């Protein structure tokens, strides 16, 4: 009788049932979409972080540039003396220089910090890296005397890949740059290489010296393969392998080239110096405590936890994250509240309309509980219908989102300095001004640096919004909750109803 | 069956106080058929509510088979309504979304019978009011007289001791009225029920062995059997 009566009532009140179910289903669908997209965005964020910092890193330790660190920032300029290079017959000089130094915005510090950190409680793994930047300059300078007669300004065009070509008053030169990370081959559990997979050849081994492993994407761009050599810090290094990111196809790893830490330190002339310490903590609840301890031990260092880093992710990813976080949550809360209100309103008005009917049931011996159960049951089933429809609608929407392959681009704040990907307009060099100083010293060494890594660290991630069992359960739970809420309010009314209402003679 | 002693019922609506029953005393024997007449607002329905345990008296006692309804808990009153008392209403009060048969079955729901025996008993009750072939009709598809027959079947399907009817013919034309009164009279004779029949209609009242009159909350015996 319970189900027969329930079914008949809902069918009889078809319009209300449909309106309430639609209201609830839209709200539920919205909750599903918002929560699954926000999970997707979070996943994308950690993908970005992982491709930059590696898996399992809970804390990173760096030293801010300009800090009172031991490693003074090296000079970021190419100095070409007038006698450098080889002069050809027409007086033009060919120049080439190759320099390996820390990237702008990062400073190296003593590797002793590694020991300090690994000695702390709850630290389960540490690794240090030396993040560097290799810049090579090659070009031809015209005869200085000819230049002094005053030619027009030189312009330098930088392409998005960080390589530039330019000409300065009859001179032509090229700038090549790539990012280099010195890693400790022994500390494989933490650090940027944890998300990298060997694509070709092998990875770095403990006794390696003067070899390099390249990012597969970079290697392809440059037409380099295992067995070739790459020049870093003026030294030719044998390429023993290439690595690719395990987080996605075509996703670049953190750096263009990986060198054994000792080799990198030697070539950059930074003995016993590192730029980043990656820390793994034994369990998530100790992360903040360990971060605080590291800050105590290394007062000059900048300590970032995974969640600090997540906040540092910039780009469309962070926009999406904010949008979902605020607008999405508010919108679903409002729609949910409206749907609940609608369900309650209809249930209450239904009970009011059925005063005599429900009073009659009480008069013929139905208990209060049975009448309340009947009314509440109707609402809960309405909620279930809404929940099922919402689930379908939400799944459809999430499926559409996933199918549309929205690409989010994220960069981790600490790494992209310039962030610019267009032509470097500020890179105009007044050839006429610099040339008379004789040495042909170009000032763009500083500027070129700002391009560093812009290409390497901005990671594109295709948004994949997962629908987890939890989301499904929560959504259905919400729908049932809406139904229950309406049922409780309506049922309370039904419970208060006097059986004597059955005798009211007005129809 | 009923022993009513100095029964009063006072309704309060804000400042207004309505004394619907002012000290009614009355005894109704087992198997009696009693008609209650009186002007509108006189307190007829109020008396019926007290007899049926639908509401509680302000003072006095209503003993049903020796037990005071006023002293019962809500659950006990619900049980009494489910087992002992059958109601018939002026507006039939059928559930519009349920069929005739299902409406009769609702009266057996509190008894928690097996579905089959519940349906069988409901069918038998419909048969006894002459509607055995209309079980799957919705109330809206039945005439007023037929609806009231369904309501009578619903009241009697649980074999109550008492049938309380409030203006059961009030919404029916004369011909149908007579049919319904015939039916009630027949059931009374067959089953030995105690029946209290509230009616405006003197024609109906005149057919009963005992007639009471309530006006302004006070009761007067018109004729005793
Ligand atoms: N729930 C209530 N609240 C307030 N006053 C009520 C209530 N029920 C009945 N009354 C009042 O009590 C008095 C008796 O009402 P009752 O319904 O018993 O009269 P009745 O004899 O059945 O009248 P009718 O022939 O119109 O059905 C009336 O004045 C009525 O207004
Ligand atoms: Mg009345």
XYZ file of C-alpha atoms and ligand atoms in Angstrom:
764
model
C 0.000 0.000 0.000
C 2.858 2.358 0.880
C 4.369 2.176 -2.610
C 1.041 2.047 -4.429
C -0.172 5.155 -2.645
C 3.217 6.868 -3.090
C 3.348 6.146 -6.793
C -0.209 7.331 -7.346
C 0.390 10.549 -5.455
C 3.542 11.386 -7.378
C 1.876 10.558 -10.659
C -1.156 12.614 -9.750
C 1.075 15.565 -8.886
C 3.143 15.010 -11.997
C 3.905 18.671 -12.607
C 5.130 19.367 -9.104
C 7.099 16.141 -9.106
C 8.796 17.073 -12.357
C 9.533 20.634 -11.263
C 11.033 19.483 -7.978
C 13.008 16.727 -9.684
C 14.345 19.145 -12.299
C 15.313 21.662 -9.636
C 17.135 19.032 -7.649
C 18.741 17.487 -10.705
C 20.135 20.802 -11.938
C 21.562 21.455 -8.494
C 23.028 17.978 -8.244
C 24.487 18.180 -11.744
C 26.067 21.498 -10.860
C 27.578 20.054 -7.704
C 28.984 17.144 -9.697
C 30.443 19.354 -12.408
C 31.909 21.863 -9.981
C 33.478 19.283 -7.730
C 34.794 17.101 -10.507
C 36.175 20.024 -12.484
C 37.748 21.393 -9.349
C 39.317 17.986 -8.732
C 40.481 18.056 -12.313
C 42.014 21.497 -11.850
C 43.705 20.356 -8.650
C 45.063 17.326 -10.440
C 46.318 19.592 -13.188
C 47.968 21.792 -10.605
C 49.753 18.910 -8.996
C 50.699 17.673 -12.442
C 52.324 21.024 -13.096
C 54.016 20.886 -9.727
C 55.140 17.326 -10.251
C 56.620 18.023 -13.609
C 58.590 20.853 -12.079
C 59.385 19.548 -8.622
C 58.936 15.827 -9.005
C 56.719 13.381 -7.226
C 56.789 13.024 -3.497
C 58.269 16.404 -2.791
C 56.606 17.936 0.231
C 58.880 20.887 0.794
C 61.353 22.746 -1.357
C 64.108 24.930 0.011
C 65.579 27.701 -2.100
C 67.365 30.900 -1.447
C 65.867 34.113 -2.714
C 67.998 36.127 -5.061
C 69.810 39.015 -3.466
C 69.663 37.302 -0.118
C 72.724 37.252 2.043
C 73.702 33.915 0.630
C 77.193 32.733 0.273
C 77.035 32.261 -3.447
C 77.224 35.690 -4.918
C 75.239 36.079 -8.076
C 77.645 35.688 -10.905
C 78.055 38.310 -13.493
C 75.434 37.859 -16.116
C 77.095 39.343 -19.038
C 79.276 38.371 -21.855
C 82.443 40.332 -21.978
C 84.192 40.376 -25.255
C 87.473 42.126 -25.354
C 88.580 43.798 -28.500
C 91.196 41.201 -28.985
C 88.867 38.287 -28.500
C 87.881 36.155 -31.374
C 89.463 35.835 -34.681
C 89.579 38.730 -37.008
C 88.976 37.952 -40.637
C 90.398 39.865 -43.479
C 87.762 42.545 -43.574
C 88.209 43.183 -39.900
C 85.125 41.281 -38.804
C 85.663 39.257 -35.687
C 84.030 35.916 -34.965
C 83.131 35.587 -31.332
C 81.836 32.672 -29.319
C 81.308 32.295 -25.670
C 79.533 29.746 -23.542
C 78.523 30.457 -19.984
C 76.860 28.367 -17.313
C 75.434 30.227 -14.344
C 72.520 30.227 -11.972
C 69.216 31.382 -13.364
C 68.106 34.858 -12.493
C 65.995 34.884 -9.392
C 67.739 31.958 -7.841
C 70.853 31.933 -5.807
C 73.027 29.044 -4.893
C 73.798 28.161 -1.352
C 76.105 25.784 0.482
C 75.297 22.119 0.032
C 75.757 21.714 3.764
C 72.099 22.687 4.012
C 71.336 19.217 2.697
C 72.928 17.621 5.736
C 71.124 20.008 8.032
C 67.737 19.188 6.537
C 68.244 15.445 6.373
C 69.058 15.469 10.063
C 65.635 16.807 10.990
C 62.858 14.639 12.432
C 60.205 13.239 10.079
C 62.338 13.869 7.000
C 62.297 10.717 4.920
C 64.220 11.898 1.905
C 66.225 14.822 0.614
C 67.839 15.695 -2.671
C 69.634 18.769 -3.834
C 69.848 20.170 -7.308
C 71.711 22.984 -8.918
C 69.510 24.826 -11.351
C 71.517 26.571 -13.986
C 71.212 28.262 -17.220
C 73.528 27.831 -20.118
C 73.883 30.711 -22.470
C 75.985 30.594 -25.563
C 76.716 33.522 -27.715
C 78.202 33.315 -31.112
C 78.439 35.953 -33.720
C 80.480 38.230 -35.820
C 81.426 41.748 -35.041
C 82.377 44.133 -37.782
C 85.539 46.139 -37.676
C 85.318 48.436 -34.713
C 86.606 51.394 -36.602
C 83.945 51.021 -39.209
C 81.363 50.804 -36.521
C 82.465 53.942 -34.810
C 81.504 55.928 -37.835
C 78.034 55.572 -36.522
C 75.600 53.126 -37.803
C 71.976 52.789 -36.879
C 70.761 51.107 -33.730
C 70.990 47.408 -33.542
C 67.918 45.401 -32.894
C 67.722 42.060 -31.395
C 64.831 39.772 -31.984
C 64.201 37.016 -29.581
C 62.013 34.139 -30.583
C 59.731 32.339 -28.216
C 62.136 29.455 -27.917
C 64.630 31.707 -26.291
C 67.020 31.662 -29.161
C 67.666 34.922 -30.783
C 69.257 36.325 -33.782
C 70.132 39.849 -34.283
C 72.356 42.270 -35.944
C 74.101 45.234 -34.546
C 75.445 47.647 -37.008
C 76.583 45.093 -39.490
C 77.308 42.466 -36.908
C 75.289 39.258 -36.575
C 75.103 36.994 -33.618
C 73.118 34.190 -32.142
C 72.158 33.455 -28.612
C 71.434 29.916 -27.587
C 70.275 29.082 -24.175
C 68.924 26.135 -22.302
C 68.272 25.188 -18.729
C 70.552 22.798 -16.941
C 69.896 20.979 -13.704
C 72.606 19.280 -11.786
C 71.148 16.295 -10.003
C 72.528 13.777 -7.568
C 72.146 10.409 -9.315
C 72.056 8.669 -5.935
C 69.053 10.545 -4.596
C 66.469 9.270 -7.027
C 63.465 9.151 -4.696
C 62.921 12.909 -4.521
C 63.459 15.696 -6.952
C 62.613 16.757 -10.460
C 63.663 13.506 -12.131
C 61.058 11.435 -10.291
C 58.461 12.217 -12.933
C 60.875 11.584 -15.760
C 61.114 8.319 -17.623
C 64.028 7.269 -19.734
C 63.028 7.736 -23.352
C 66.288 6.649 -24.887
C 69.696 5.573 -23.644
C 70.026 5.635 -19.875
C 69.689 7.940 -16.954
C 72.539 9.341 -14.914
C 74.607 6.888 -12.897
C 76.521 7.470 -9.684
C 79.995 7.619 -11.225
C 79.064 9.667 -14.265
C 81.196 12.618 -15.122
C 80.946 15.089 -17.963
C 77.856 13.508 -19.443
C 74.349 14.847 -19.903
C 70.822 13.533 -20.109
C 68.473 15.663 -22.198
C 64.789 16.306 -22.022
C 63.344 14.339 -24.928
C 61.300 17.282 -26.186
C 64.311 19.578 -26.125
C 66.488 16.973 -27.774
C 64.002 16.612 -30.582
C 63.795 20.365 -31.039
C 67.531 20.646 -31.266
C 67.993 17.534 -33.394
C 70.173 15.947 -30.756
C 70.306 12.239 -29.977
C 72.100 9.858 -27.670
C 75.770 9.779 -28.570
C 75.876 13.403 -29.705
C 77.460 16.071 -27.601
C 76.114 19.211 -26.068
C 78.185 22.120 -24.953
C 77.577 23.501 -21.490
C 79.854 25.885 -19.682
C 82.275 25.617 -22.556
C 82.651 21.883 -22.163
C 81.456 19.208 -24.570
C 79.356 16.664 -22.748
C 78.310 13.324 -24.119
C 74.583 12.767 -24.271
C 73.952 9.383 -22.646
C 70.160 9.420 -22.587
C 66.928 11.344 -22.956
C 64.047 11.529 -20.519
C 60.365 12.330 -20.958
C 57.765 13.360 -18.456
C 55.622 10.566 -17.096
C 52.746 12.958 -16.428
C 51.652 13.365 -19.984
C 52.551 13.124 -23.620
C 54.618 15.968 -24.951
C 54.953 17.536 -21.525
C 58.413 18.883 -21.016
C 60.341 17.920 -17.920
C 61.638 20.526 -15.503
C 64.856 21.196 -17.332
C 66.342 20.899 -20.800
C 69.443 19.081 -19.662
C 70.433 17.088 -16.594
C 74.025 16.798 -15.485
C 75.625 14.969 -12.587
C 75.598 17.436 -9.710
C 79.394 17.439 -9.391
C 79.875 18.107 -13.096
C 77.382 20.958 -12.973
C 79.083 22.464 -9.935
C 82.472 22.289 -11.608
C 81.330 23.740 -14.914
C 79.440 26.571 -13.244
C 82.312 27.181 -10.908
C 80.017 26.703 -7.952
C 81.766 24.058 -5.890
C 79.564 22.607 -3.147
C 76.723 24.900 -4.090
C 73.104 23.989 -4.757
C 69.993 26.012 -5.588
C 67.173 23.723 -4.513
C 66.732 21.176 -1.787
C 63.790 18.802 -2.188
C 62.445 17.372 1.033
C 60.174 14.423 1.514
C 58.299 14.186 4.814
C 57.191 10.891 6.342
C 53.531 11.859 6.622
C 51.333 14.710 5.482
C 50.513 16.015 8.942
C 54.205 16.643 9.688
C 54.806 18.822 6.642
C 54.151 22.113 8.387
C 56.254 21.161 11.388
C 59.196 20.131 9.200
C 58.855 23.318 7.141
C 59.024 25.347 10.356
C 62.054 23.399 11.533
C 63.824 24.000 8.218
C 63.089 27.697 8.500
C 64.609 27.699 11.979
C 67.731 25.915 10.832
C 68.177 27.915 7.636
C 66.935 31.413 8.370
C 67.996 32.793 4.987
C 66.259 30.118 3.003
C 62.864 30.335 1.413
C 60.848 27.285 2.398
C 57.780 26.291 0.405
C 55.385 23.477 1.093
C 53.364 21.744 -1.604
C 50.358 23.940 -0.843
C 52.475 27.114 -1.020
C 53.671 25.907 -4.368
C 50.148 25.202 -5.545
C 49.295 28.800 -4.795
C 52.266 29.820 -6.854
C 50.946 28.141 -9.953
C 50.023 30.849 -12.384
C 48.378 31.019 -15.743
C 44.952 29.883 -16.952
C 45.211 27.062 -14.461
C 45.112 29.434 -11.542
C 42.266 31.388 -13.154
C 40.309 28.166 -13.538
C 41.114 27.201 -10.007
C 39.869 30.513 -8.646
C 36.753 30.464 -10.795
C 35.819 26.993 -9.708
C 36.761 27.699 -6.138
C 34.598 30.759 -5.668
C 31.990 31.181 -8.373
C 31.347 27.464 -8.819
C 30.955 26.790 -5.152
C 28.671 29.740 -4.591
C 26.587 28.989 -7.630
C 26.041 25.387 -6.639
C 25.244 26.394 -3.070
C 22.625 28.885 -4.253
C 21.040 26.534 -6.772
C 21.058 23.761 -4.192
C 19.357 25.990 -1.636
C 16.772 27.056 -4.210
C 16.086 23.448 -5.164
C 15.702 22.474 -1.519
C 13.386 25.421 -0.957
C 11.305 24.420 -3.943
C 11.030 20.840 -2.730
C 9.981 22.003 0.738
C 7.473 24.498 -0.625
C 5.757 21.961 -2.836
C 5.670 19.342 -0.114
C 4.168 21.723 2.415
C 1.557 23.002 -0.011
C 0.780 19.392 -0.901
C 0.191 18.545 2.751
C -1.996 21.625 3.165
C -4.067 20.590 0.198
C -4.453 17.083 1.553
C -5.471 18.086 5.065
C -8.772 16.245 4.886
C -7.304 13.220 3.161
C -4.511 12.823 5.699
C -6.929 13.557 8.557
C -9.200 10.805 7.234
C -6.340 8.318 7.236
C -5.666 9.225 10.851
C -9.370 8.918 11.645
C -9.533 5.404 10.251
C -6.609 4.277 12.366
C -3.400 5.207 10.576
C -0.773 6.124 13.142
C 0.980 9.465 13.096
C 4.210 7.734 12.066
C 2.574 6.011 9.129
C 1.078 9.254 7.797
C 4.364 11.121 8.273
C 6.254 8.271 6.634
C 3.942 8.390 3.662
C 4.438 12.136 3.164
C 8.195 11.936 3.766
C 8.466 8.911 1.493
C 6.943 10.867 -1.351
C 9.518 13.628 -0.907
C 12.440 11.263 -0.616
C 11.431 9.447 -3.791
C 11.129 12.834 -5.477
C 14.648 13.540 -4.274
C 15.866 10.204 -5.604
C 14.343 10.896 -8.997
C 16.031 14.299 -8.991
C 19.281 12.722 -7.855
C 19.229 10.117 -10.604
C 18.414 12.719 -13.232
C 21.075 15.022 -11.805
C 23.618 12.234 -11.868
C 22.909 11.594 -15.531
C 22.943 15.302 -16.329
C 26.141 15.860 -14.357
C 27.876 12.865 -15.913
C 26.886 14.135 -19.329
C 28.250 17.598 -18.561
C 31.515 16.252 -17.170
C 31.816 13.975 -20.178
C 31.353 17.006 -22.426
C 33.990 18.932 -20.485
C 36.445 16.053 -20.802
C 35.657 15.564 -24.443
C 36.199 19.206 -25.284
C 39.796 18.870 -24.153
C 40.186 22.187 -22.394
C 43.876 22.933 -22.105
C 45.064 24.726 -19.045
C 48.453 26.216 -18.938
C 50.218 26.574 -15.688
C 53.589 27.785 -14.635
C 55.062 27.473 -11.231
C 55.687 30.924 -9.887
C 59.224 30.423 -8.656
C 60.494 29.459 -12.037
C 59.154 31.711 -14.709
C 60.795 34.989 -14.311
C 59.944 36.858 -17.444
C 57.185 34.644 -18.534
C 57.261 36.403 -21.870
C 56.863 34.298 -24.913
C 56.712 36.984 -27.566
C 59.507 38.924 -29.185
C 61.597 40.690 -26.644
C 60.828 44.241 -27.423
C 62.968 45.532 -24.624
C 65.924 43.836 -26.113
C 66.806 46.595 -28.494
C 70.412 47.325 -28.118
C 71.833 50.568 -29.183
C 74.709 49.315 -31.204
C 75.926 52.820 -31.820
C 76.187 53.510 -28.144
C 77.884 50.379 -27.043
C 80.318 50.021 -29.833
C 82.405 53.062 -29.063
C 83.187 51.661 -25.687
C 85.422 49.521 -27.587
C 84.975 46.097 -26.209
C 81.735 45.587 -28.010
C 80.311 44.670 -24.607
C 76.723 43.891 -25.145
C 74.380 44.695 -22.334
C 71.726 42.240 -23.331
C 73.309 39.503 -21.300
C 71.133 40.614 -18.441
C 68.017 40.745 -20.492
C 68.409 37.512 -22.290
C 68.395 35.871 -18.953
C 64.833 36.881 -18.319
C 63.757 34.585 -21.060
C 65.193 31.714 -19.234
C 63.022 28.742 -18.908
C 59.843 30.444 -19.979
C 59.382 27.682 -22.466
C 60.527 24.964 -20.166
C 58.375 25.599 -17.121
C 54.975 26.546 -18.480
C 53.236 23.233 -18.642
C 50.104 22.623 -20.653
C 47.717 20.183 -19.082
C 44.517 18.942 -20.672
C 41.732 19.216 -18.107
C 40.480 15.804 -17.113
C 37.612 16.076 -14.649
C 37.212 12.781 -12.866
C 33.843 11.672 -11.464
C 34.723 9.738 -8.368
C 32.484 7.377 -6.463
C 32.612 9.907 -3.657
C 31.178 12.645 -5.823
C 28.430 10.304 -6.988
C 27.599 9.273 -3.432
C 27.690 12.852 -2.202
C 25.424 13.997 -5.028
C 22.870 11.264 -4.435
C 23.178 11.936 -0.726
C 22.411 15.613 -1.338
C 19.345 14.745 -3.393
C 18.079 12.401 -0.697
C 18.879 15.059 1.884
C 16.787 17.579 -0.073
C 13.950 15.066 -0.214
C 14.314 14.247 3.463
C 14.380 17.897 4.430
C 11.162 18.502 2.512
C 9.751 15.297 3.963
C 10.598 16.330 7.510
C 9.027 19.768 7.115
C 5.958 18.375 5.337
C 5.783 15.419 7.702
C 5.867 17.699 10.721
C 2.840 19.455 9.346
C 1.133 16.150 8.711
C 1.966 14.999 12.236
C 0.358 18.078 13.799
C -2.759 17.587 11.756
C -5.785 16.636 13.849
C -7.741 13.562 12.792
C -10.881 15.607 13.421
C -10.031 17.489 10.223
C -11.667 14.548 8.487
C -15.043 15.811 9.700
C -14.654 19.294 8.307
C -17.611 19.546 6.006
C -16.014 22.011 3.588
C -14.611 20.221 0.612
C -21.282 0.276 24.495
C -20.951 3.966 25.367
C -21.240 5.528 28.797
C -20.972 9.322 28.560
C -20.923 11.406 31.657
C -21.087 15.195 31.967
C -19.141 15.670 28.752
C -18.055 19.191 27.846
C -15.996 20.474 24.960
C -14.857 24.066 24.719
C -13.075 25.487 21.692
C -10.919 28.557 22.119
C -10.182 30.678 19.106
C -8.172 33.596 20.324
C -10.476 35.478 22.656
C -13.600 33.768 21.419
C -14.710 30.768 23.449
C -17.169 28.323 21.901
C -18.805 25.852 24.250
C -19.727 23.143 21.727
C -20.840 20.615 24.358
C -22.072 21.699 27.783
C -22.420 18.689 30.028
C -23.827 15.855 27.956
C -24.656 12.587 29.697
C -25.786 9.600 27.707
C -25.729 5.841 27.544
C -25.768 3.913 24.287
C -26.306 0.193 24.538
C -24.644 -2.561 22.495
C -26.227 -2.908 19.092
C -28.264 0.293 19.265
C -28.952 2.459 16.224
C -29.141 6.054 17.363
C -29.860 9.131 15.256
C -28.558 12.498 16.423
C -30.382 15.526 15.066
C -30.109 19.229 15.712
C -29.535 22.616 14.189
C -26.289 23.476 12.520
C -23.575 24.416 15.000
C -25.416 22.546 17.721
C -22.543 20.213 18.511
C -23.423 17.030 16.595
C -20.047 16.624 14.916
C -18.307 17.531 18.130
C -20.133 14.733 19.959
C -19.166 12.302 17.203
C -15.513 13.342 17.516
C -15.644 12.568 21.224
C -17.259 9.181 20.564
C -14.671 8.357 17.930
C -11.633 9.423 19.895
C -10.726 12.007 17.253
C -10.412 14.737 19.827
C -10.256 14.922 23.602
C -13.067 16.276 25.783
C -12.493 19.370 27.903
C -14.056 17.571 30.829
C -16.207 14.517 31.554
C -15.794 10.914 30.501
C -16.512 8.918 27.367
C -16.362 5.233 28.237
C -16.213 2.814 25.343
C -16.781 -0.719 26.634
C -15.876 0.528 30.096
C -12.607 2.277 29.128
C -12.444 6.088 29.212
C -11.253 7.418 25.879
C -10.186 10.658 27.585
C -7.583 8.759 29.576
C -6.033 6.984 26.616
C -2.684 7.779 25.046
C -2.503 8.874 21.420
C -1.279 5.419 20.432
C -4.172 3.752 22.270
C -6.657 6.072 20.584
C -5.106 5.293 17.210
C -5.428 1.575 17.940
C -9.070 2.016 19.020
C -9.830 3.854 15.775
C -8.043 1.167 13.794
C -9.846 -1.763 15.406
C -13.092 -0.780 17.131
C -14.498 2.324 15.462
C -15.594 2.806 11.876
C -16.186 6.265 10.386
C -18.370 7.439 7.525
C -18.198 11.086 6.468
C -20.500 13.490 4.711
C -17.985 14.062 1.891
C -17.089 10.375 1.641
C -13.421 11.301 2.148
C -12.025 8.689 -0.188
C -8.398 8.984 -1.274
C -8.790 10.304 -4.830
C -5.663 8.624 -6.200
C -6.548 5.147 -4.945
C -9.078 2.775 -6.494
C -12.252 1.729 -4.674
C -10.644 -1.527 -3.617
C -7.440 0.186 -2.458
C -9.476 2.717 -0.502
C -11.167 -0.112 1.370
C -7.745 -1.688 1.916
C -6.390 1.431 3.622
C -8.554 0.584 6.630
C -6.745 -2.752 6.955
C -3.247 -1.245 6.686
C -2.850 -0.729 10.468
C -3.740 -4.419 11.001
C -0.651 -5.418 8.987
C -2.382 -8.257 7.204
C -0.775 -10.231 4.428
C -1.503 -8.556 1.131
C -3.660 -11.387 -0.175
C -5.974 -11.650 2.800
C -6.182 -7.860 2.922
C -7.321 -7.733 -0.698
C -9.717 -10.646 -0.210
C -11.365 -8.989 2.784
C -11.612 -5.657 0.986
C -13.246 -7.352 -1.989
C -15.752 -9.079 0.276
C -16.584 -5.753 1.919
C -17.090 -4.116 -1.484
C -19.338 -7.025 -2.420
C -21.436 -6.510 0.686
C -22.172 -2.920 -0.356
C -22.971 -4.071 -3.891
C -19.817 -2.769 -5.585
C -17.894 -5.995 -6.089
C -17.435 -5.151 -9.760
C -16.192 -1.588 -9.242
C -13.040 -2.356 -7.281
C -10.657 -0.870 -9.841
C -12.534 2.386 -10.316
C -11.143 5.619 -8.961
C -13.500 7.632 -6.717
C -13.824 10.230 -9.449
C -15.289 7.581 -11.709
C -18.037 6.691 -9.242
C -21.338 8.413 -8.409
C -21.864 10.012 -4.992
C -23.936 7.091 -3.782
C -21.330 4.627 -4.983
C -18.572 6.604 -3.303
C -20.447 6.533 -0.027
C -20.906 2.781 -0.413
C -17.142 2.435 -0.822
C -16.702 4.570 2.295
C -19.100 2.333 4.206
C -17.187 -0.723 3.025
C -13.991 0.957 4.230
C -15.574 1.612 7.639
C -16.859 -1.917 8.049
C -14.070 -4.028 6.514
C -12.248 -4.235 9.848
C -15.361 -5.492 11.668
C -15.615 -2.625 14.128
C -17.935 -2.593 17.126
C -19.161 0.919 16.415
C -20.054 2.773 13.238
C -20.047 6.555 13.526
C -21.580 8.371 10.564
C -21.636 12.169 10.206
C -24.352 13.200 7.743
C -23.738 10.176 5.507
C -26.592 11.212 3.229
C -25.984 14.940 3.392
C -24.474 15.104 -0.105
C -26.866 12.700 -1.808
C -30.174 13.066 -3.606
C -33.308 11.587 -2.051
C -33.278 8.328 -3.959
C -29.650 7.628 -3.219
C -30.202 8.732 0.361
C -32.817 6.032 0.803
C -30.522 3.425 -0.729
C -27.743 4.332 1.695
C -30.073 4.336 4.678
C -31.401 0.953 3.558
C -27.849 -0.308 3.342
C -26.916 0.974 6.802
C -30.096 -0.446 8.261
C -29.445 -3.813 6.635
C -25.867 -3.958 7.923
C -27.052 -2.990 11.380
C -29.589 -5.790 11.408
C -27.147 -8.359 9.999
C -24.061 -7.531 11.987
C -25.411 -6.282 15.288
C -23.296 -3.104 15.087
C -23.749 -0.134 17.344
C -24.438 2.828 15.054
C -24.522 6.548 15.801
C -25.921 8.435 12.849
C -25.736 12.223 12.779
C -28.282 13.702 10.413
C -30.123 16.852 9.531
C -32.726 14.892 7.780
C -35.890 13.995 9.733
C -36.827 11.381 7.136
C -33.605 9.565 7.941
C -33.945 10.068 11.665
C -37.501 8.799 11.730
C -36.354 5.396 10.506
C -34.177 4.832 13.568
C -35.395 3.325 16.821
C -33.843 6.051 18.994
C -33.492 9.744 18.329
C -31.472 12.381 20.150
C -31.387 16.113 19.624
C -28.459 18.402 20.353
C -28.834 22.153 20.288
C -26.398 24.703 21.734
C -24.343 21.944 23.239
C -27.150 20.420 25.275
C -28.794 17.111 24.575
C -32.377 16.047 24.671
C -33.835 12.564 24.211
C -36.606 12.613 21.592
C -37.692 9.014 21.635
C -36.341 5.935 23.302
C -36.727 2.443 22.017
N -12.110 23.124 15.635
C -12.986 24.038 16.062
N -12.515 25.219 16.510
C -13.354 26.156 16.961
N -14.659 26.024 16.990
C -15.217 24.870 16.558
C -14.399 23.823 16.071
N -15.189 22.786 15.707
C -16.436 23.179 15.954
N -16.460 24.426 16.472
C -17.643 25.148 16.900
O -18.371 24.335 17.798
C -19.723 24.464 17.565
C -20.316 23.085 17.299
O -19.821 22.659 16.037
P -20.241 21.270 15.381
O -19.378 21.061 14.183
O -20.214 20.216 16.428
O -21.713 21.554 14.929
P -22.684 20.625 14.089
O -23.868 20.412 14.962
O -21.950 19.456 13.599
O -23.058 21.588 12.904
P -23.340 21.197 11.370
O -24.740 20.719 11.315
O -23.182 22.520 10.659
O -22.335 20.193 10.983
C -19.909 25.404 16.405
O -20.227 26.678 16.910
C -18.566 25.418 15.737
O -18.313 26.692 15.188
Mg -21.364 18.721 11.687
